[in-house]
Short mmCIF file of C-alpha atoms in Angstrom, two decimals:
data_model
loop_
_atom_site.label_atom_id
_atom_site.label_comp_id
_atom_site.label_asym_id
_atom_site.label_seq_id
_atom_site.Cartn_x
_atom_site.Cartn_y
_atom_site.Cartn_z
CA MET A 29 -93.93 146.93 -98.20
CA ASN A 30 -92.64 148.50 -101.39
CA TRP A 31 -90.72 147.31 -104.42
CA TYR A 32 -87.37 149.07 -104.72
CA VAL A 33 -84.82 148.94 -107.55
CA VAL A 34 -81.31 147.79 -106.66
CA TYR A 35 -78.38 148.50 -108.96
CA THR A 36 -75.93 145.58 -109.21
CA LYS A 37 -72.49 144.98 -110.60
CA PRO A 38 -72.60 144.16 -114.33
CA ARG A 39 -73.76 140.57 -114.98
CA TRP A 40 -74.40 139.91 -111.27
CA GLU A 41 -78.19 140.04 -111.41
CA LYS A 42 -78.83 136.29 -111.05
CA LYS A 43 -76.19 135.92 -108.32
CA VAL A 44 -77.67 138.81 -106.35
CA VAL A 45 -81.18 137.32 -106.61
CA GLU A 46 -79.87 133.97 -105.37
CA GLN A 47 -78.07 135.59 -102.41
CA LEU A 48 -81.06 137.75 -101.46
CA ASN A 49 -83.42 134.76 -101.63
CA GLN A 50 -81.11 132.84 -99.29
CA LYS A 51 -81.33 135.74 -96.83
CA GLY A 52 -85.15 135.65 -97.01
CA ILE A 53 -85.55 138.85 -99.03
CA GLU A 54 -88.21 138.71 -101.74
CA CYS A 55 -86.74 139.86 -105.03
CA TYR A 56 -87.49 139.70 -108.73
CA CYS A 57 -85.21 139.80 -111.75
CA PRO A 58 -87.21 139.50 -114.99
CA LEU A 59 -85.42 137.17 -117.41
CA ILE A 60 -85.85 136.73 -121.15
CA THR A 61 -84.52 133.97 -123.39
CA GLN A 62 -82.19 135.00 -126.19
CA VAL A 63 -80.30 133.02 -128.78
CA ARG A 64 -76.57 133.78 -128.54
CA GLN A 65 -74.15 132.74 -131.24
CA TRP A 66 -70.59 131.68 -130.65
CA SER A 67 -68.13 130.78 -133.37
CA ASP A 68 -69.04 127.09 -133.19
CA ARG A 69 -72.67 127.00 -131.96
CA LYS A 70 -75.86 128.78 -131.06
CA LYS A 71 -77.34 128.53 -127.60
CA LYS A 72 -80.44 129.79 -125.82
CA VAL A 73 -79.54 131.72 -122.67
CA GLU A 74 -81.62 133.53 -120.08
CA VAL A 75 -80.57 137.15 -119.67
CA PRO A 76 -82.04 139.90 -117.48
CA LEU A 77 -84.61 142.15 -119.09
CA PHE A 78 -83.05 145.13 -117.29
CA ASN A 79 -79.25 144.99 -117.17
CA SER A 80 -77.78 145.54 -113.68
CA TYR A 81 -81.19 145.97 -111.99
CA VAL A 82 -83.05 143.78 -109.50
CA PHE A 83 -86.37 144.55 -107.82
CA VAL A 84 -86.57 143.93 -104.06
CA HIS A 85 -89.77 143.81 -101.98
CA LEU A 86 -89.21 144.94 -98.42
CA GLU A 87 -90.02 147.48 -95.74
CA GLU A 88 -88.39 150.91 -95.73
CA SER A 89 -86.63 150.06 -92.44
CA ASP A 90 -85.07 146.91 -93.95
CA ARG A 91 -83.55 148.58 -97.02
CA ASN A 92 -79.96 148.32 -95.77
CA SER A 93 -80.16 144.52 -95.49
CA VAL A 94 -79.58 144.14 -99.25
CA PHE A 95 -76.03 145.42 -98.88
CA LEU A 96 -75.09 142.20 -97.05
CA SER A 97 -75.06 140.55 -100.49
CA SER A 98 -71.97 140.95 -102.61
CA GLY A 99 -72.75 142.40 -106.01
CA VAL A 100 -75.23 145.02 -104.75
CA VAL A 101 -73.95 148.51 -105.55
CA ARG A 102 -76.72 150.92 -104.55
CA TYR A 103 -80.40 151.74 -104.81
CA LEU A 104 -81.82 153.54 -107.81
CA PHE A 105 -82.98 157.02 -106.80
CA TRP A 106 -85.70 159.18 -108.31
CA LEU A 107 -85.97 162.85 -107.27
CA GLY A 108 -83.66 162.33 -104.30
CA LYS A 109 -85.57 159.36 -102.88
CA PRO A 110 -85.24 155.62 -103.46
CA ALA A 111 -87.28 154.71 -106.55
CA VAL A 112 -90.47 152.84 -105.62
CA VAL A 113 -92.09 150.56 -108.18
CA ARG A 114 -95.82 149.93 -107.85
CA ASP A 115 -97.12 146.37 -107.46
CA ALA A 116 -99.18 146.80 -110.64
CA GLU A 117 -96.04 147.58 -112.65
CA ILE A 118 -94.27 144.45 -111.36
CA GLU A 119 -97.38 142.40 -112.23
CA THR A 120 -97.42 143.97 -115.72
CA ILE A 121 -93.82 142.90 -116.29
CA LYS A 122 -94.55 139.38 -115.01
CA SER A 123 -97.66 138.98 -117.18
CA TRP A 124 -95.83 140.33 -120.21
CA LEU A 125 -93.01 137.82 -119.78
CA THR A 126 -95.32 134.84 -119.20
CA GLY A 127 -97.95 135.78 -121.78
CA PRO A 128 -98.01 134.87 -125.47
CA ASN A 129 -95.81 136.91 -127.78
CA SER A 130 -98.68 137.73 -130.12
CA ALA A 131 -99.03 141.44 -129.43
CA SER A 132 -98.55 143.63 -132.47
CA VAL A 133 -98.54 147.40 -132.47
CA SER A 134 -98.33 149.69 -135.48
CA LEU A 135 -98.10 153.39 -136.15
CA VAL A 136 -100.12 155.04 -138.86
CA SER A 137 -100.07 158.83 -138.73
CA TYR A 138 -98.32 159.69 -135.51
CA GLN A 139 -95.38 162.03 -135.14
CA VAL A 140 -92.42 162.23 -132.80
CA GLY A 141 -93.54 163.86 -129.55
CA ASP A 142 -97.16 162.64 -129.72
CA ARG A 143 -98.60 161.32 -126.45
CA ILE A 144 -100.35 157.99 -127.00
CA LYS A 145 -102.11 155.25 -125.06
CA LEU A 146 -101.42 151.60 -125.89
CA ASP A 147 -104.62 149.60 -126.49
CA SER A 148 -103.28 146.05 -126.51
CA GLY A 149 -100.29 143.92 -125.63
CA PRO A 150 -98.36 143.65 -122.40
CA PHE A 151 -98.33 147.41 -121.85
CA SER A 152 -102.03 148.01 -122.54
CA ASN A 153 -103.51 151.13 -120.93
CA GLN A 154 -100.02 152.61 -120.49
CA GLU A 155 -99.36 156.14 -121.71
CA ALA A 156 -96.25 156.75 -123.79
CA ILE A 157 -94.51 159.47 -125.76
CA ILE A 158 -93.26 158.67 -129.26
CA GLN A 159 -89.53 159.37 -129.33
CA GLU A 160 -88.53 157.91 -132.69
CA ILE A 161 -90.27 156.47 -135.78
CA ASN A 162 -88.52 154.32 -138.41
CA LYS A 163 -89.79 152.04 -141.17
CA THR A 164 -89.19 148.91 -139.09
CA HIS A 165 -89.66 150.04 -135.49
CA TYR A 166 -90.50 152.87 -133.17
CA VAL A 167 -89.28 153.98 -129.78
CA LEU A 168 -91.74 154.83 -127.00
CA VAL A 169 -91.00 156.43 -123.64
CA LEU A 170 -93.15 154.90 -120.88
CA GLU A 171 -92.87 157.57 -118.20
CA SER A 172 -94.92 155.66 -115.60
CA LEU A 173 -92.49 152.72 -115.80
CA GLY A 174 -89.45 154.92 -116.31
CA CYS A 175 -88.25 153.04 -119.37
CA VAL A 176 -87.82 153.30 -123.11
CA LEU A 177 -89.50 150.65 -125.26
CA LYS A 178 -88.42 149.74 -128.79
CA MET A 179 -91.16 147.93 -130.71
CA ASN A 180 -91.22 146.47 -134.20
CA ILE A 181 -93.96 147.63 -136.54
CA LYS A 182 -96.08 144.66 -137.70
CA GLY A 183 -99.29 144.54 -139.71
CA SER A 184 -101.71 147.39 -140.12
CA ASN A 185 -103.75 147.12 -136.91
CA ASN A 186 -103.88 150.41 -135.06
CA SER A 187 -103.47 149.56 -131.39
CA ILE A 188 -102.61 152.97 -129.98
CA GLN A 189 -104.67 156.08 -129.46
CA SER A 190 -103.74 159.75 -129.36
CA ILE A 191 -104.34 161.37 -126.02
#
């Protein structure tokens, strides 16, 4: 069984997960808590970490069963084939979301385009390419996960290595 990425209608991630779970399909939609402000109040809401994406765990032969749920648009493809996410990557996302938010990463003398390896935090031992460096944050491309990560620069601990 593999983890596949399903593309959903905008803001349908939670509904799709609920429908797929009712049909007996194992799925995962990582959620984060954000504070949203309205004109009269602030409220904590759970929003998907990846907008319009849900991970489904099923056999290759059962892939079409997800289309029985309304809100599912299509599978995410990579190089002409359905994108497969490794179990270790799903576990990394889960541990990152449930772990303490105490990871801090900083850049010292790196340049845009440098290939680095993260030493600590939720993405430890992941290789990344530095895409952008600012005074307050930097942008890393995690090719193995197929995502772009924006991280704030905190402290002076060096927690990445050049490769």
